[in-house]
Amino acid sequence: MSAIDLVIFDNDGVVVDSEVLANGVLSDLLTEYWQPTSLEQCIRDFMGGTLAGVRRFVKERSGRDLPEDFDDLYHQRLFRAFASDLRPVPGIRAVLDSLHLPFCLASSGTLDRIVLSLTVTGLIDYFAGRIFSAEEVEHGKPAPDLFLHAASNMDVPTSRCVVIEDSPNGVAAARAAGMTVLAYAGLTPVERLGGADATFVTMGALLPLLDTLDKA
Ligand SMILES: [Mg+2]
């Protein structure tokens, strides 16, 4: 008997290799509109979160509000970078081609961003009709809302969902949703993904991990 009825993929850093591009755009903008902020700081503090989370962080640290058009500026620059430089995460296409369990995608990004990223990387057909964005829920990761929303729409109990994540925010969200979580340590060190049920460092390791869980 199968123990897994749904695999929920995070998008950024798990499906599309967007984190260096996206955090590069973010660090440039924060440097222009707030204070000098490095790529490494952005990856550490904001990966897996939302722009609302970035706004909150800046407000808490400095009492300042980012400009109203900050999100628009971010998306303009990001979409330009995506169109020219975005690639799939190495090995993800082979995973999606061979995976024999139902799957969907749940991302902190806006729906426009998700669709663009999957389109330019040629991965959109894998997820068409099964894409969930943080825009559809009140609280983004690390709150559980987005994963609960995805499971409910796919009509699967949370206990039979496995989440594939790559950020501490995402791992926390999956745990809060009561789901099993496997963490891909692409950019985040394994020790910061300690809340996950298991971690892996190449996509080639994911299917064997899922197989083991499914037969458990
Ligand atoms: Mg991610």
PDB file of C-alpha atoms in Angstrom, residues 2-207:
ATOM      1  CA  SER A   2       1.149   3.472  -0.819  1.00  0.00           C
ATOM      2  CA  ALA A   3       1.794   5.887   2.066  1.00  0.00           C
ATOM      3  CA  ILE A   4       2.121   9.016  -0.082  1.00  0.00           C
ATOM      4  CA  ASP A   5      -0.810  10.480  -2.025  1.00  0.00           C
ATOM      5  CA  LEU A   6       0.721  13.822  -2.954  1.00  0.00           C
ATOM      6  CA  VAL A   7       4.201  15.286  -3.437  1.00  0.00           C
ATOM      7  CA  ILE A   8       4.199  19.083  -3.097  1.00  0.00           C
ATOM      8  CA  PHE A   9       7.153  20.804  -4.751  1.00  0.00           C
ATOM      9  CA  ASP A  10       8.364  24.229  -3.737  1.00  0.00           C
ATOM     10  CA  ASN A  11       9.333  26.136  -6.911  1.00  0.00           C
ATOM     11  CA  ASP A  12      12.267  28.484  -6.313  1.00  0.00           C
ATOM     12  CA  GLY A  13      15.460  26.554  -5.684  1.00  0.00           C
ATOM     13  CA  VAL A  14      13.738  23.162  -6.021  1.00  0.00           C
ATOM     14  CA  VAL A  15      12.239  23.232  -9.541  1.00  0.00           C
ATOM     15  CA  VAL A  16      13.690  26.406 -11.063  1.00  0.00           C
ATOM     16  CA  ASP A  17      17.243  27.496 -10.243  1.00  0.00           C
ATOM     17  CA  SER A  18      16.155  31.027  -9.386  1.00  0.00           C
ATOM     18  CA  GLU A  19      17.560  31.819  -5.967  1.00  0.00           C
ATOM     19  CA  VAL A  20      20.870  33.410  -6.995  1.00  0.00           C
ATOM     20  CA  LEU A  21      19.095  35.491  -9.681  1.00  0.00           C
ATOM     21  CA  ALA A  22      16.221  36.517  -7.394  1.00  0.00           C
ATOM     22  CA  ASN A  23      18.341  37.303  -4.357  1.00  0.00           C
ATOM     23  CA  GLY A  24      20.781  39.217  -6.579  1.00  0.00           C
ATOM     24  CA  VAL A  25      17.916  41.458  -7.749  1.00  0.00           C
ATOM     25  CA  LEU A  26      16.701  41.818  -4.163  1.00  0.00           C
ATOM     26  CA  SER A  27      20.135  42.695  -2.758  1.00  0.00           C
ATOM     27  CA  ASP A  28      20.615  45.378  -5.464  1.00  0.00           C
ATOM     28  CA  LEU A  29      17.215  46.913  -4.688  1.00  0.00           C
ATOM     29  CA  LEU A  30      17.660  46.828  -0.906  1.00  0.00           C
ATOM     30  CA  THR A  31      21.064  48.453  -1.368  1.00  0.00           C
ATOM     31  CA  GLU A  32      19.488  51.206  -3.495  1.00  0.00           C
ATOM     32  CA  TYR A  33      16.383  51.800  -1.363  1.00  0.00           C
ATOM     33  CA  TRP A  34      17.444  50.792   2.168  1.00  0.00           C
ATOM     34  CA  GLN A  35      21.010  49.945   3.147  1.00  0.00           C
ATOM     35  CA  PRO A  36      23.922  47.936   1.690  1.00  0.00           C
ATOM     36  CA  THR A  37      22.727  44.323   1.618  1.00  0.00           C
ATOM     37  CA  SER A  38      24.717  41.433   0.149  1.00  0.00           C
ATOM     38  CA  LEU A  39      23.524  38.467  -1.902  1.00  0.00           C
ATOM     39  CA  GLU A  40      24.544  36.174   0.969  1.00  0.00           C
ATOM     40  CA  GLN A  41      22.462  38.177   3.490  1.00  0.00           C
ATOM     41  CA  CYS A  42      19.428  37.970   1.223  1.00  0.00           C
ATOM     42  CA  ILE A  43      19.803  34.223   0.796  1.00  0.00           C
ATOM     43  CA  ARG A  44      20.159  33.801   4.556  1.00  0.00           C
ATOM     44  CA  ASP A  45      17.278  36.062   5.612  1.00  0.00           C
ATOM     45  CA  PHE A  46      14.728  36.025   2.788  1.00  0.00           C
ATOM     46  CA  MET A  47      14.990  32.771   0.828  1.00  0.00           C
ATOM     47  CA  GLY A  48      11.644  30.980   0.724  1.00  0.00           C
ATOM     48  CA  GLY A  49       9.749  34.008   2.023  1.00  0.00           C
ATOM     49  CA  THR A  50       7.561  36.685   0.456  1.00  0.00           C
ATOM     50  CA  LEU A  51       8.121  40.360  -0.353  1.00  0.00           C
ATOM     51  CA  ALA A  52       5.702  41.133   2.488  1.00  0.00           C
ATOM     52  CA  GLY A  53       8.231  39.383   4.729  1.00  0.00           C
ATOM     53  CA  VAL A  54      11.036  41.563   3.340  1.00  0.00           C
ATOM     54  CA  ARG A  55       8.983  44.695   4.054  1.00  0.00           C
ATOM     55  CA  ARG A  56       8.364  43.509   7.631  1.00  0.00           C
ATOM     56  CA  PHE A  57      12.060  42.764   8.153  1.00  0.00           C
ATOM     57  CA  VAL A  58      13.101  46.248   6.998  1.00  0.00           C
ATOM     58  CA  LYS A  59      10.417  47.896   9.143  1.00  0.00           C
ATOM     59  CA  GLU A  60      11.423  45.923  12.239  1.00  0.00           C
ATOM     60  CA  ARG A  61      15.142  46.634  11.774  1.00  0.00           C
ATOM     61  CA  SER A  62      15.001  50.313  10.878  1.00  0.00           C
ATOM     62  CA  GLY A  63      11.458  51.591  11.326  1.00  0.00           C
ATOM     63  CA  ARG A  64      11.435  52.441   7.620  1.00  0.00           C
ATOM     64  CA  ASP A  65       8.979  51.524   4.884  1.00  0.00           C
ATOM     65  CA  LEU A  66      10.237  50.418   1.503  1.00  0.00           C
ATOM     66  CA  PRO A  67       8.842  52.535  -1.372  1.00  0.00           C
ATOM     67  CA  GLU A  68       5.349  51.679  -2.566  1.00  0.00           C
ATOM     68  CA  ASP A  69       6.574  50.599  -5.995  1.00  0.00           C
ATOM     69  CA  PHE A  70       9.256  48.311  -4.532  1.00  0.00           C
ATOM     70  CA  ASP A  71       7.397  45.123  -5.472  1.00  0.00           C
ATOM     71  CA  ASP A  72       6.843  46.361  -9.044  1.00  0.00           C
ATOM     72  CA  LEU A  73      10.505  47.304  -9.425  1.00  0.00           C
ATOM     73  CA  TYR A  74      11.524  43.919  -8.072  1.00  0.00           C
ATOM     74  CA  HIS A  75       9.293  42.017 -10.468  1.00  0.00           C
ATOM     75  CA  GLN A  76      10.349  44.120 -13.487  1.00  0.00           C
ATOM     76  CA  ARG A  77      14.016  43.379 -12.884  1.00  0.00           C
ATOM     77  CA  LEU A  78      13.389  39.791 -11.872  1.00  0.00           C
ATOM     78  CA  PHE A  79      11.330  38.961 -14.952  1.00  0.00           C
ATOM     79  CA  ARG A  80      14.064  40.399 -17.179  1.00  0.00           C
ATOM     80  CA  ALA A  81      16.666  38.222 -15.448  1.00  0.00           C
ATOM     81  CA  PHE A  82      14.394  35.155 -15.629  1.00  0.00           C
ATOM     82  CA  ALA A  83      13.751  35.616 -19.357  1.00  0.00           C
ATOM     83  CA  SER A  84      17.454  35.576 -20.165  1.00  0.00           C
ATOM     84  CA  ASP A  85      19.120  33.451 -17.484  1.00  0.00           C
ATOM     85  CA  LEU A  86      16.718  31.131 -15.634  1.00  0.00           C
ATOM     86  CA  ARG A  87      17.393  27.373 -15.820  1.00  0.00           C
ATOM     87  CA  PRO A  88      15.790  24.286 -14.239  1.00  0.00           C
ATOM     88  CA  VAL A  89      17.425  22.932 -11.083  1.00  0.00           C
ATOM     89  CA  PRO A  90      19.909  20.281 -12.270  1.00  0.00           C
ATOM     90  CA  GLY A  91      18.252  16.858 -12.350  1.00  0.00           C
ATOM     91  CA  ILE A  92      14.669  18.023 -11.702  1.00  0.00           C
ATOM     92  CA  ARG A  93      13.365  17.119 -15.165  1.00  0.00           C
ATOM     93  CA  ALA A  94      14.478  13.497 -14.718  1.00  0.00           C
ATOM     94  CA  VAL A  95      12.701  13.434 -11.327  1.00  0.00           C
ATOM     95  CA  LEU A  96       9.437  14.747 -12.799  1.00  0.00           C
ATOM     96  CA  ASP A  97       9.663  12.344 -15.766  1.00  0.00           C
ATOM     97  CA  SER A  98      10.036   9.312 -13.489  1.00  0.00           C
ATOM     98  CA  LEU A  99       7.859  10.214 -10.507  1.00  0.00           C
ATOM     99  CA  HIS A 100       4.864   7.890 -10.278  1.00  0.00           C
ATOM    100  CA  LEU A 101       3.081   9.705  -7.453  1.00  0.00           C
ATOM    101  CA  PRO A 102       0.628  12.612  -7.886  1.00  0.00           C
ATOM    102  CA  PHE A 103       2.368  15.968  -7.501  1.00  0.00           C
ATOM    103  CA  CYS A 104       1.723  19.712  -7.491  1.00  0.00           C
ATOM    104  CA  LEU A 105       3.575  22.976  -6.908  1.00  0.00           C
ATOM    105  CA  ALA A 106       3.227  25.455  -4.004  1.00  0.00           C
ATOM    106  CA  SER A 107       5.285  28.640  -4.150  1.00  0.00           C
ATOM    107  CA  SER A 108       5.768  31.863  -2.180  1.00  0.00           C
ATOM    108  CA  GLY A 109       5.970  33.720  -5.495  1.00  0.00           C
ATOM    109  CA  THR A 110       3.157  35.523  -7.281  1.00  0.00           C
ATOM    110  CA  LEU A 111       1.283  33.505  -9.886  1.00  0.00           C
ATOM    111  CA  ASP A 112       2.817  35.629 -12.697  1.00  0.00           C
ATOM    112  CA  ARG A 113       6.278  34.859 -11.401  1.00  0.00           C
ATOM    113  CA  ILE A 114       5.597  31.128 -11.079  1.00  0.00           C
ATOM    114  CA  VAL A 115       4.110  30.831 -14.570  1.00  0.00           C
ATOM    115  CA  LEU A 116       6.922  32.826 -16.168  1.00  0.00           C
ATOM    116  CA  SER A 117       9.618  30.798 -14.398  1.00  0.00           C
ATOM    117  CA  LEU A 118       8.081  27.465 -15.406  1.00  0.00           C
ATOM    118  CA  THR A 119       7.475  28.647 -18.974  1.00  0.00           C
ATOM    119  CA  VAL A 120      11.003  29.906 -19.709  1.00  0.00           C
ATOM    120  CA  THR A 121      12.478  26.701 -18.283  1.00  0.00           C
ATOM    121  CA  GLY A 122      10.107  24.480 -20.292  1.00  0.00           C
ATOM    122  CA  LEU A 123       8.608  22.899 -17.140  1.00  0.00           C
ATOM    123  CA  ILE A 124       5.103  24.371 -17.184  1.00  0.00           C
ATOM    124  CA  ASP A 125       3.399  21.286 -18.646  1.00  0.00           C
ATOM    125  CA  TYR A 126       4.400  19.190 -15.631  1.00  0.00           C
ATOM    126  CA  PHE A 127       2.380  21.428 -13.298  1.00  0.00           C
ATOM    127  CA  ALA A 128      -0.404  22.924 -15.394  1.00  0.00           C
ATOM    128  CA  GLY A 129      -3.613  23.107 -13.334  1.00  0.00           C
ATOM    129  CA  ARG A 130      -1.753  22.141 -10.143  1.00  0.00           C
ATOM    130  CA  ILE A 131      -0.016  25.402  -9.222  1.00  0.00           C
ATOM    131  CA  PHE A 132      -0.661  27.160  -5.894  1.00  0.00           C
ATOM    132  CA  SER A 133       0.670  30.649  -5.069  1.00  0.00           C
ATOM    133  CA  ALA A 134       1.043  32.439  -1.730  1.00  0.00           C
ATOM    134  CA  GLU A 135      -1.219  35.098  -3.293  1.00  0.00           C
ATOM    135  CA  GLU A 136      -4.110  32.685  -2.679  1.00  0.00           C
ATOM    136  CA  VAL A 137      -3.681  32.560   1.117  1.00  0.00           C
ATOM    137  CA  GLU A 138      -3.509  35.092   3.911  1.00  0.00           C
ATOM    138  CA  HIS A 139      -0.141  34.141   5.396  1.00  0.00           C
ATOM    139  CA  GLY A 140       2.861  32.996   3.342  1.00  0.00           C
ATOM    140  CA  LYS A 141       5.587  30.582   4.489  1.00  0.00           C
ATOM    141  CA  PRO A 142       6.668  29.962   7.255  1.00  0.00           C
ATOM    142  CA  ALA A 143       2.919  29.807   8.051  1.00  0.00           C
ATOM    143  CA  PRO A 144       1.319  26.490   7.004  1.00  0.00           C
ATOM    144  CA  ASP A 145      -1.492  28.126   4.978  1.00  0.00           C
ATOM    145  CA  LEU A 146      -0.147  27.554   1.465  1.00  0.00           C
ATOM    146  CA  PHE A 147       0.594  23.844   1.948  1.00  0.00           C
ATOM    147  CA  LEU A 148      -2.787  23.288   3.628  1.00  0.00           C
ATOM    148  CA  HIS A 149      -4.453  25.107   0.721  1.00  0.00           C
ATOM    149  CA  ALA A 150      -2.653  22.902  -1.828  1.00  0.00           C
ATOM    150  CA  ALA A 151      -3.527  19.659   0.000  1.00  0.00           C
ATOM    151  CA  SER A 152      -7.141  20.687   0.378  1.00  0.00           C
ATOM    152  CA  ASN A 153      -7.463  21.592  -3.318  1.00  0.00           C
ATOM    153  CA  MET A 154      -5.851  18.296  -4.317  1.00  0.00           C
ATOM    154  CA  ASP A 155      -8.186  16.553  -1.833  1.00  0.00           C
ATOM    155  CA  VAL A 156      -5.404  14.759   0.076  1.00  0.00           C
ATOM    156  CA  PRO A 157      -5.075  14.565   3.900  1.00  0.00           C
ATOM    157  CA  THR A 158      -2.006  16.378   5.228  1.00  0.00           C
ATOM    158  CA  SER A 159      -0.616  13.175   6.753  1.00  0.00           C
ATOM    159  CA  ARG A 160      -0.261  11.713   3.231  1.00  0.00           C
ATOM    160  CA  CYS A 161       1.576  14.703   1.752  1.00  0.00           C
ATOM    161  CA  VAL A 162       5.330  15.008   1.319  1.00  0.00           C
ATOM    162  CA  VAL A 163       6.798  18.474   0.755  1.00  0.00           C
ATOM    163  CA  ILE A 164      10.057  19.082  -1.122  1.00  0.00           C
ATOM    164  CA  GLU A 165      11.642  22.308   0.155  1.00  0.00           C
ATOM    165  CA  ASP A 166      14.998  24.068   0.127  1.00  0.00           C
ATOM    166  CA  SER A 167      14.655  26.881   2.686  1.00  0.00           C
ATOM    167  CA  PRO A 168      14.240  27.084   6.479  1.00  0.00           C
ATOM    168  CA  ASN A 169      11.009  29.089   5.890  1.00  0.00           C
ATOM    169  CA  GLY A 170       9.602  26.342   3.693  1.00  0.00           C
ATOM    170  CA  VAL A 171      10.621  23.525   6.030  1.00  0.00           C
ATOM    171  CA  ALA A 172       8.952  25.355   8.942  1.00  0.00           C
ATOM    172  CA  ALA A 173       5.763  25.833   6.879  1.00  0.00           C
ATOM    173  CA  ALA A 174       5.585  22.142   5.969  1.00  0.00           C
ATOM    174  CA  ARG A 175       6.165  21.089   9.592  1.00  0.00           C
ATOM    175  CA  ALA A 176       3.470  23.483  10.773  1.00  0.00           C
ATOM    176  CA  ALA A 177       1.123  21.907   8.210  1.00  0.00           C
ATOM    177  CA  GLY A 178       1.808  18.473   9.744  1.00  0.00           C
ATOM    178  CA  MET A 179       3.437  17.148   6.574  1.00  0.00           C
ATOM    179  CA  THR A 180       6.547  15.097   5.969  1.00  0.00           C
ATOM    180  CA  VAL A 181       9.308  17.278   4.511  1.00  0.00           C
ATOM    181  CA  LEU A 182      12.375  16.393   2.487  1.00  0.00           C
ATOM    182  CA  ALA A 183      14.885  19.230   2.199  1.00  0.00           C
ATOM    183  CA  TYR A 184      17.135  19.841  -0.778  1.00  0.00           C
ATOM    184  CA  ALA A 185      20.298  21.488   0.526  1.00  0.00           C
ATOM    185  CA  GLY A 186      21.070  23.401  -2.660  1.00  0.00           C
ATOM    186  CA  LEU A 187      22.068  26.823  -1.277  1.00  0.00           C
ATOM    187  CA  THR A 188      21.111  26.442   2.381  1.00  0.00           C
ATOM    188  CA  PRO A 189      23.530  24.469   4.586  1.00  0.00           C
ATOM    189  CA  VAL A 190      22.145  21.125   5.831  1.00  0.00           C
ATOM    190  CA  GLU A 191      22.335  22.305   9.465  1.00  0.00           C
ATOM    191  CA  ARG A 192      19.776  25.086   8.807  1.00  0.00           C
ATOM    192  CA  LEU A 193      17.327  22.520   7.413  1.00  0.00           C
ATOM    193  CA  GLY A 194      17.344  20.458  10.586  1.00  0.00           C
ATOM    194  CA  GLY A 195      13.563  20.473  10.940  1.00  0.00           C
ATOM    195  CA  ALA A 196      13.224  18.271   7.853  1.00  0.00           C
ATOM    196  CA  ASP A 197      12.581  14.510   8.019  1.00  0.00           C
ATOM    197  CA  ALA A 198      15.539  13.993   5.681  1.00  0.00           C
ATOM    198  CA  THR A 199      17.916  16.137   3.633  1.00  0.00           C
ATOM    199  CA  PHE A 200      19.555  15.472   0.258  1.00  0.00           C
ATOM    200  CA  VAL A 201      22.126  17.307  -1.837  1.00  0.00           C
ATOM    201  CA  THR A 202      21.506  16.130  -5.414  1.00  0.00           C
ATOM    202  CA  MET A 203      18.159  15.618  -7.169  1.00  0.00           C
ATOM    203  CA  GLY A 204      19.257  12.082  -8.037  1.00  0.00           C
ATOM    204  CA  ALA A 205      18.721  11.177  -4.379  1.00  0.00           C
ATOM    205  CA  LEU A 206      15.086  12.299  -4.244  1.00  0.00           C
ATOM    206  CA  LEU A 207      13.271   9.401  -5.918  1.00  0.00           C
TER     207      LEU A 207
END
